[in-house]
Amino acid sequence: AIKHISTRQSGKKSLKSTLQFSLANRQKLTIDLWDSYNLALYSINTCELVQDNRGHWYACVTVKEFPKTVCGMGQVGIDLGCKDAAVSSEGDQLQIKVTHQYAEKLAIAQRAKNKKRVKAIHAKIKNTRQDLIHKFTSKLVKA
């Protein structure tokens, strides 16, 4: 069983939440996590703790009901190409080439056989690409 205990402000935009897990052997596990969606607004269904390749832990939470948001009703076409990753019919471009700035640092770390730094740079590239894709698709949905 998962129980949301509290949410507190920790900065201008960020929130910290406390979750309590009831384990099989009648023990309780309490964890603090960075809350990007304000979990107090939702009813938690399941939670999965996941570790990435750098050793960072994440709580993947599913909720029972998601609040309804208003989305655009228009249509848009997307051209997937070689020069740009994607271009919408409205002229918006998805620029993945921003991640090329990490190429030199990655090459240095690989030649030095610094595995920890290589993992960190690959994680930075992955997170940057996911952020760019999320911003691009969110902009399309809201339009």
XYZ file of N, CA and C in Angstrom:
429
model
N 0.846 -1.174 0.000
C 0.000 0.000 0.000
C 0.888 1.233 0.000
N 0.454 2.258 -0.704
C 1.206 3.495 -0.830
C 0.359 4.623 -0.252
N 0.961 5.449 0.561
C 0.242 6.549 1.180
C 1.052 7.824 1.013
N 0.409 8.875 0.501
C 1.053 10.172 0.372
C 0.916 10.885 1.703
N 2.026 11.250 2.310
C 1.975 11.847 3.638
C 1.950 13.375 3.581
N 2.920 13.976 2.896
C 2.973 15.437 2.906
C 3.675 15.966 1.670
N 3.422 17.246 1.396
C 4.097 17.977 0.334
C 4.533 19.309 0.921
N 5.757 19.702 0.658
C 6.236 20.990 1.143
C 6.992 21.720 0.037
N 6.973 23.035 0.089
C 7.641 23.875 -0.895
C 9.135 23.893 -0.605
N 9.959 23.708 -1.625
C 11.411 23.795 -1.430
C 12.008 24.597 -2.573
N 11.690 25.855 -2.619
C 12.126 26.722 -3.701
C 10.915 27.390 -4.318
N 11.154 28.174 -5.373
C 10.047 28.901 -5.987
C 9.083 27.981 -6.722
N 9.614 26.975 -7.440
C 8.761 26.116 -8.247
C 8.775 24.656 -7.822
N 9.767 24.231 -7.067
C 9.885 22.806 -6.772
C 9.185 22.442 -5.472
N 8.752 21.199 -5.411
C 8.070 20.661 -4.242
C 8.799 19.414 -3.771
N 8.752 19.151 -2.499
C 9.266 17.906 -1.927
C 8.071 17.171 -1.338
N 7.948 15.887 -1.629
C 6.863 15.074 -1.099
C 7.425 13.925 -0.283
N 6.606 13.426 0.590
C 6.955 12.262 1.396
C 5.942 11.166 1.114
N 6.440 9.989 0.712
C 5.587 8.828 0.457
C 5.890 7.769 1.504
N 4.859 7.021 1.892
C 5.041 5.924 2.838
C 4.566 4.636 2.179
N 5.419 3.616 2.182
C 5.106 2.316 1.616
C 4.873 1.333 2.750
N 3.810 0.559 2.660
C 3.592 -0.534 3.609
C 4.131 -1.800 2.968
N 5.153 -2.385 3.578
C 5.803 -3.558 3.023
C 5.104 -4.830 3.493
N 5.443 -5.959 2.890
C 4.783 -7.231 3.167
C 4.972 -7.694 4.614
N 6.103 -7.402 5.210
C 6.375 -7.880 6.570
C 5.963 -6.848 7.633
N 4.933 -6.095 7.368
C 4.343 -5.091 8.269
C 5.303 -3.976 8.654
N 6.314 -3.762 7.843
C 7.210 -2.636 8.056
C 6.788 -1.496 7.146
N 7.194 -0.288 7.488
C 6.864 0.880 6.688
C 8.145 1.533 6.207
N 8.173 1.913 4.949
C 9.313 2.584 4.334
C 8.861 3.990 3.969
N 9.551 4.985 4.454
C 9.216 6.376 4.160
C 10.336 6.973 3.326
N 9.987 7.581 2.187
C 10.989 8.215 1.329
C 10.567 9.640 1.013
N 11.560 10.506 0.877
C 11.347 11.874 0.423
C 11.728 11.932 -1.037
N 10.947 12.634 -1.842
C 11.248 12.732 -3.262
C 10.933 14.107 -3.786
N 11.607 14.459 -4.889
C 11.336 15.711 -5.577
C 10.055 15.518 -6.363
N 9.100 16.389 -6.163
C 7.753 16.239 -6.702
C 7.528 17.258 -7.804
N 7.538 16.820 -9.056
C 7.374 17.755 -10.165
C 5.914 17.973 -10.547
N 4.992 17.151 -10.037
C 3.593 17.264 -10.426
C 2.648 17.549 -9.265
N 3.147 17.763 -8.052
C 2.348 17.976 -6.853
C 1.421 16.780 -6.612
N 1.978 15.723 -6.080
C 1.258 14.468 -5.862
C 0.043 14.613 -4.952
N -0.035 15.706 -4.197
C -1.184 15.911 -3.316
C -2.476 16.047 -4.115
N -2.391 16.395 -5.391
C -3.581 16.574 -6.227
C -4.131 15.259 -6.769
N -3.401 14.156 -6.628
C -3.751 12.896 -7.258
C -3.961 11.791 -6.229
N -4.636 10.748 -6.676
C -4.791 9.536 -5.877
C -3.822 8.501 -6.451
N -2.820 8.093 -5.671
C -1.753 7.218 -6.159
C -2.260 5.791 -6.319
N -1.958 5.189 -7.470
C -2.347 3.817 -7.754
C -1.178 2.870 -7.468
N -0.080 3.034 -8.191
C 1.111 2.210 -7.979
C 2.349 3.092 -8.000
N 3.431 2.553 -7.488
C 4.708 3.261 -7.487
C 5.813 2.233 -7.707
N 6.717 2.545 -8.612
C 7.832 1.654 -8.901
C 9.119 2.440 -8.723
N 10.058 1.903 -7.980
C 11.354 2.537 -7.786
C 12.318 1.996 -8.832
N 12.957 2.901 -9.589
C 13.801 2.524 -10.722
C 15.164 3.183 -10.552
N 16.222 2.435 -10.862
C 17.583 2.964 -10.813
C 18.126 3.053 -12.233
N 18.718 4.210 -12.589
C 19.293 4.342 -13.925
C 20.742 3.860 -13.912
N 21.412 3.951 -15.067
C 22.760 3.404 -15.183
C 23.804 4.198 -14.401
N 23.460 5.406 -13.935
C 24.388 6.199 -13.132
C 24.229 5.947 -11.648
N 23.210 5.188 -11.271
C 22.990 4.907 -9.862
C 21.963 5.815 -9.210
N 21.297 6.674 -9.980
C 20.262 7.553 -9.437
C 18.936 6.811 -9.382
N 18.177 7.043 -8.329
C 16.899 6.370 -8.139
C 15.748 7.306 -8.489
N 14.687 6.752 -9.093
C 13.499 7.504 -9.475
C 12.262 6.737 -9.018
N 11.245 7.464 -8.623
C 9.955 6.863 -8.271
C 9.012 7.099 -9.435
N 8.574 6.024 -10.085
C 7.621 6.106 -11.200
C 6.229 5.840 -10.626
N 5.417 6.879 -10.573
C 4.124 6.817 -9.914
C 3.020 6.816 -10.962
N 2.035 5.909 -10.807
C 0.830 5.953 -11.635
C -0.324 6.390 -10.742
N -1.228 7.161 -11.313
C -2.348 7.694 -10.544
C -3.653 7.120 -11.068
N -4.688 7.144 -10.229
C -5.972 6.565 -10.610
C -6.715 7.430 -11.612
N -6.771 8.730 -11.364
C -7.443 9.639 -12.297
C -6.548 10.837 -12.515
N -6.380 11.179 -13.772
C -5.561 12.317 -14.140
C -6.486 13.489 -14.414
N -6.213 14.689 -13.894
C -7.100 15.819 -14.159
C -7.164 16.131 -15.652
N -8.336 16.471 -16.111
C -8.522 16.756 -17.530
C -7.915 18.114 -17.866
N -7.150 18.150 -18.964
C -6.562 19.392 -19.426
C -7.120 19.710 -20.802
N -7.153 20.969 -21.121
C -7.683 21.408 -22.407
C -6.556 21.352 -23.431
N -6.807 20.694 -24.546
C -5.821 20.589 -25.616
C -6.372 21.259 -26.859
N -5.476 21.578 -27.770
C -5.878 22.198 -29.027
C -6.648 21.228 -29.908
N -7.446 21.762 -30.804
C -8.256 20.942 -31.697
C -7.780 21.046 -33.142
N -6.676 21.733 -33.399
C -6.191 21.919 -34.759
C -5.456 20.696 -35.287
N -5.021 20.796 -36.534
C -4.264 19.728 -37.166
C -2.896 20.261 -37.554
N -1.920 19.373 -37.528
C -0.561 19.753 -37.885
C 0.117 18.558 -38.547
N 0.963 18.847 -39.504
C 1.738 17.800 -40.158
C 3.175 17.858 -39.666
N 3.826 16.705 -39.605
C 5.208 16.645 -39.137
C 6.060 15.960 -40.191
N 7.155 16.620 -40.561
C 8.102 16.066 -41.523
C 9.335 15.599 -40.771
N 9.597 14.298 -40.811
C 10.796 13.742 -40.189
C 11.888 13.714 -41.239
N 13.008 14.377 -40.949
C 14.040 14.484 -41.964
C 15.423 14.184 -41.451
N 16.405 14.389 -42.332
C 17.799 14.142 -41.976
C 18.464 15.398 -41.422
N 18.171 16.559 -42.008
C 18.786 17.798 -41.559
C 18.268 18.194 -40.181
N 16.971 18.227 -40.029
C 16.332 18.487 -38.738
C 15.581 17.227 -38.343
N 15.525 16.947 -37.049
C 14.861 15.729 -36.589
C 13.383 15.742 -36.969
N 12.722 16.887 -36.799
C 11.309 17.009 -37.147
C 10.984 18.477 -37.378
N 10.107 18.707 -38.344
C 9.625 20.057 -38.645
C 8.115 19.970 -38.778
N 7.404 20.833 -38.056
C 5.943 20.834 -38.158
C 5.527 21.701 -39.335
N 4.278 21.546 -39.744
C 3.768 22.334 -40.862
C 3.641 23.809 -40.498
N 3.697 24.124 -39.216
C 3.635 25.519 -38.768
C 5.023 26.153 -38.716
N 6.070 25.376 -38.990
C 7.428 25.900 -39.031
C 8.254 25.634 -37.788
N 7.673 25.017 -36.758
C 8.434 24.692 -35.546
C 9.420 23.569 -35.857
N 10.643 23.691 -35.333
C 11.673 22.694 -35.601
C 12.129 22.027 -34.312
N 12.377 20.739 -34.392
C 12.955 19.991 -33.282
C 14.447 19.885 -33.551
N 15.252 20.588 -32.769
C 16.693 20.613 -32.965
C 17.367 19.672 -31.978
N 17.728 18.497 -32.426
C 18.437 17.540 -31.581
C 19.946 17.797 -31.644
N 20.388 18.577 -32.621
C 21.824 18.813 -32.797
C 22.430 19.615 -31.656
N 21.605 20.093 -30.731
C 22.103 20.807 -29.563
C 23.027 19.900 -28.753
N 22.777 18.602 -28.815
C 23.574 17.648 -28.031
C 24.973 17.437 -28.598
N 25.282 17.979 -29.767
C 26.623 17.832 -30.344
C 27.664 18.609 -29.550
N 27.221 19.530 -28.696
C 28.168 20.290 -27.894
C 28.897 19.412 -26.883
N 28.325 18.233 -26.588
C 28.940 17.327 -25.622
C 29.935 16.362 -26.282
N 30.058 16.396 -27.600
C 30.886 15.429 -28.321
C 32.356 15.510 -27.915
N 32.888 16.712 -27.778
C 34.305 16.859 -27.447
C 34.592 16.360 -26.024
N 33.715 16.712 -25.075
C 33.898 16.245 -23.698
C 33.778 14.726 -23.616
N 32.836 14.172 -24.407
C 32.659 12.724 -24.431
C 33.901 12.039 -24.989
N 34.473 12.587 -26.055
C 35.671 11.999 -26.664
C 36.850 12.011 -25.685
N 37.006 13.107 -24.961
C 38.097 13.206 -23.984
C 37.927 12.165 -22.885
N 36.693 12.039 -22.386
C 36.428 11.070 -21.319
C 36.624 9.636 -21.798
N 36.243 9.351 -23.053
C 36.414 8.003 -23.590
C 37.888 7.662 -23.793
N 38.671 8.629 -24.272
C 40.105 8.375 -24.458
C 40.814 8.184 -23.116
N 40.332 8.874 -22.081
C 40.917 8.748 -20.747
C 40.404 7.504 -20.024
N 39.471 6.796 -20.646
C 38.870 5.584 -20.067
C 38.239 5.866 -18.702
N 37.608 7.038 -18.603
C 36.922 7.455 -17.386
C 35.450 7.043 -17.510
N 35.147 5.822 -17.068
C 33.816 5.246 -17.271
C 32.724 6.039 -16.570
N 33.023 6.538 -15.387
C 32.024 7.292 -14.632
C 31.639 8.574 -15.374
N 32.631 9.289 -15.907
C 32.374 10.530 -16.643
C 31.640 10.243 -17.953
N 31.996 9.142 -18.634
C 31.325 8.770 -19.887
C 29.843 8.514 -19.619
N 29.533 7.786 -18.539
C 28.128 7.539 -18.194
C 27.395 8.837 -17.900
N 28.070 9.761 -17.219
C 27.443 11.035 -16.883
C 27.141 11.855 -18.135
N 28.074 11.859 -19.087
C 27.868 12.628 -20.323
C 26.761 11.994 -21.161
N 26.737 10.663 -21.257
C 25.663 9.994 -21.993
C 24.304 10.279 -21.350
N 24.247 10.292 -20.019
C 22.989 10.607 -19.330
C 22.573 12.043 -19.615
N 23.526 12.973 -19.659
C 23.232 14.377 -19.963
C 22.676 14.512 -21.379
N 23.263 13.798 -22.331
C 22.779 13.828 -23.715
C 21.360 13.273 -23.787
N 21.126 12.139 -23.116
C 19.804 11.517 -23.114
C 18.752 12.454 -22.522
N 19.064 13.055 -21.374
C 18.117 13.946 -20.726
C 17.848 15.196 -21.554
N 18.881 15.728 -22.224
C 18.709 16.898 -23.074
C 17.801 16.576 -24.252
N 18.012 15.426 -24.893
C 17.168 15.030 -26.024
C 15.724 14.812 -25.589
N 15.531 14.130 -24.457
C 14.173 13.904 -23.970
C 13.477 15.220 -23.657
N 14.212 16.185 -23.098
C 13.639 17.480 -22.778
C 13.240 18.227 -24.042
N 14.110 18.214 -25.058
C 13.801 18.887 -26.321
C 12.586 18.259 -27.001
N 12.510 16.936 -27.003
C 11.370 16.247 -27.616
C 10.089 16.556 -26.847
N 10.167 16.554 -25.514
C 8.990 16.844 -24.699
C 8.482 18.264 -24.939
N 9.400 19.234 -25.018
C 8.992 20.622 -25.267
C 8.361 20.760 -26.649
N 8.930 20.090 -27.652
C 8.410 20.161 -29.015
C 7.003 19.558 -29.092
N 6.829 18.362 -28.536
C 5.523 17.709 -28.613
C 4.484 18.421 -27.754
N 4.889 18.966 -26.613
C 3.941 19.717 -25.777
C 3.457 20.961 -26.498
N 4.363 21.601 -27.211
C 4.003 22.801 -27.969
C 2.995 22.453 -29.080
N 3.197 21.285 -29.721
C 2.260 20.856 -30.758
C 0.883 20.550 -30.195
N 0.836 19.900 -29.036
C -0.438 19.514 -28.434
C -1.204 20.731 -27.956
N -0.510 21.715 -27.400
C -1.180 22.895 -26.870
C -1.643 23.848 -27.949
N -1.089 23.735 -29.142
C -1.455 24.646 -30.240
C -2.836 24.319 -30.800
